[in-house]
Amino acid sequence: MGAVVVYGATGHTGRFVVEELLRGGVATVASGRDGSALETLAAKWGDIEVRPAAVDDARSLDRALAGADVVVNCAGPFAFTGGPLIEAAVRAGIPYVDVAAEIEANVATFANHRGARSLVVPAMAFYGGLGDLLVTAALGERTAADEVHVAYGLSSWHPTPGTRAAGQVSHDRRGGRRLRFTRGALQYHDDKPVVQDWDFPEPLGRRRVIAEFTMTDVVTVPSHLDVPEVRTSMTVEAAQDLLGEDTPPPTPVDALGRSDQTFVVDTVIRTGNEELRATASGQDIYAITAPLAVGAVRRILAGETRTSGLASAGEMFDAREFLDTLSPYLKVELPG
């Protein structure tokens, strides 16, 4: 594997991605707007090149990507960074991967870059990518279902400053409205949130969740599967943490820098009278994004892709094989 540029390398998720690449012996270039912050982290990481660049400066982006094999965008809000970095990747003739959880940013990526000459894999992260892989693996060779529901069982959610900034951008773009994916389309609405019970696998068990707490799976899953209803839910505790203005950012508790947050992603797929269920559980939603994004990079550079141009994780990769290789980080249970 050649050099991988990580844009947004100084951010919370970006640091996880850089360190995952370095553990695998991958030549890594740290990029982003703040050159001094990049140099500080490079001194900690050791053998890593630094290339500062700004998304509003196309020439600096071109210099940052020169000679690279792939770029991973970890810099939100992705509504601002996604387009310029995809265009820079296309100019450089290299694949692009991002970890965007913003719904509107992902909608724009799929709308504007479907015919990209380079490989483009958006939302290769905990939100959007993991759920898409679980649903695709559960369906096997099938490409359609009546309904998909992804329930997020988070023990807590200590949002990073980047998460807060991206969330504010999305909130402003929606004018405070909520989103749902129903009858095959995204729809804005002003309905009040509904709280209901969800029976997660043990040891989580029955928890109160906010129904239609809509996440990026409503973009990634129907981008390649014929599913007219895609819904996501979030445990009440995690939603309250996210919405709380005083909730602190995540605090590392282990040598990998992970927080003590645990999660269960529980996907239920209904087609006719059949119900399929696939789950994944692990620690720290930001940390788990690193093996997802780096796993995508490794498969892209090894030619282990299933399509060209732009595609979500479930369409681009062998979903079951991808999930199998995440066993050091995730416990995954699939049907069959």
Coordinates of N, CA, C and O in Angstrom, one line a residue, residues 9-12 14-16 18-19 22-23 36-48 50 252 254-257:
A9 N -6.5 15.4 10.0 CA -5.8 14.4 10.8 C -5.7 14.8 12.3 O -5.5 14.0 13.2
T10 N -5.9 16.1 12.6 CA -5.8 16.6 14.0 C -7.1 16.5 14.7 O -7.1 16.7 15.9
G11 N -8.2 16.1 14.0 CA -9.5 16.0 14.7 C -9.5 14.7 15.5 O -8.7 13.8 15.4
H12 N -10.6 14.6 16.3 CA -10.7 13.4 17.2 C -10.7 12.1 16.3 O -10.0 11.2 16.6
G14 N -10.0 11.8 13.1 CA -8.8 11.8 12.2 C -7.6 11.2 12.9 O -6.8 10.4 12.3
R15 N -7.4 11.4 14.2 CA -6.3 10.9 15.0 C -6.4 9.3 15.1 O -5.5 8.6 14.9
F16 N -7.7 8.9 15.3 CA -7.9 7.4 15.3 C -7.5 6.8 14.0 O -6.9 5.7 13.9
V18 N -5.4 8.0 11.6 CA -4.0 8.0 11.4 C -3.3 6.9 12.2 O -2.4 6.2 11.7
E19 N -3.7 6.7 13.4 CA -3.0 5.7 14.3 C -3.3 4.3 13.8 O -2.5 3.4 13.9
L22 N -1.0 3.8 10.9 CA 0.4 3.6 11.3 C 0.6 2.3 11.9 O 1.7 1.6 11.8
R23 N -0.4 1.8 12.7 CA -0.2 0.4 13.3 C -0.1 -0.6 12.2 O 0.5 -1.7 12.4
S36 N 0.5 24.1 12.3 CA 1.2 23.9 13.6 C 0.6 22.8 14.3 O 1.4 22.0 15.0
A37 N -0.7 22.6 14.3 CA -1.3 21.4 15.0 C -0.8 20.1 14.4 O -0.6 19.1 15.0
L38 N -0.7 20.1 13.0 CA -0.2 18.9 12.3 C 1.2 18.6 12.7 O 1.5 17.4 13.0
E39 N 2.0 19.6 12.8 CA 3.4 19.4 13.2 C 3.6 18.9 14.6 O 4.4 18.0 14.9
T40 N 2.7 19.4 15.5 CA 2.7 18.9 16.9 C 2.4 17.4 16.9 O 3.1 16.6 17.6
L41 N 1.4 17.0 16.2 CA 1.0 15.6 16.2 C 2.0 14.7 15.5 O 2.3 13.6 15.9
A42 N 2.6 15.3 14.4 CA 3.6 14.5 13.7 C 4.8 14.2 14.6 O 5.4 13.1 14.5
A43 N 5.1 15.1 15.4 CA 6.2 14.9 16.4 C 5.9 13.7 17.3 O 6.8 12.9 17.7
K44 N 4.7 13.5 17.7 CA 4.2 12.4 18.5 C 4.2 11.1 17.7 O 4.6 10.1 18.2
W45 N 3.7 11.2 16.5 CA 3.6 10.0 15.7 C 4.9 9.5 15.1 O 5.0 8.3 14.8
G46 N 5.8 10.4 14.8 CA 7.1 10.0 14.3 C 7.1 10.0 12.8 O 7.1 11.1 12.2
D47 N 7.2 8.9 12.1 CA 7.5 8.8 10.7 C 6.2 9.1 9.9 O 5.5 8.2 9.4
I48 N 5.9 10.4 9.8 CA 4.7 10.8 9.0 C 4.9 12.2 8.4 O 5.5 13.1 9.0
V50 N 3.8 15.8 6.8 CA 2.7 16.8 7.0 C 2.6 17.7 5.8 O 3.6 18.2 5.2
P252 N -10.6 9.6 27.1 CA -9.9 8.3 26.8 C -9.7 7.5 28.1 O -9.4 8.1 29.2
D254 N -8.4 4.0 27.7 CA -7.4 2.9 27.5 C -6.3 3.4 26.6 O -6.2 4.5 26.2
A255 N -5.4 2.4 26.3 CA -4.2 2.8 25.6 C -4.4 3.2 24.2 O -3.6 3.8 23.5
L256 N -5.6 2.8 23.6 CA -6.0 3.1 22.3 C -6.7 4.5 22.2 O -7.0 4.9 21.1
G257 N -6.9 5.1 23.3 CA -7.6 6.4 23.3 C -9.1 6.3 23.3 O -9.7 7.4 23.1

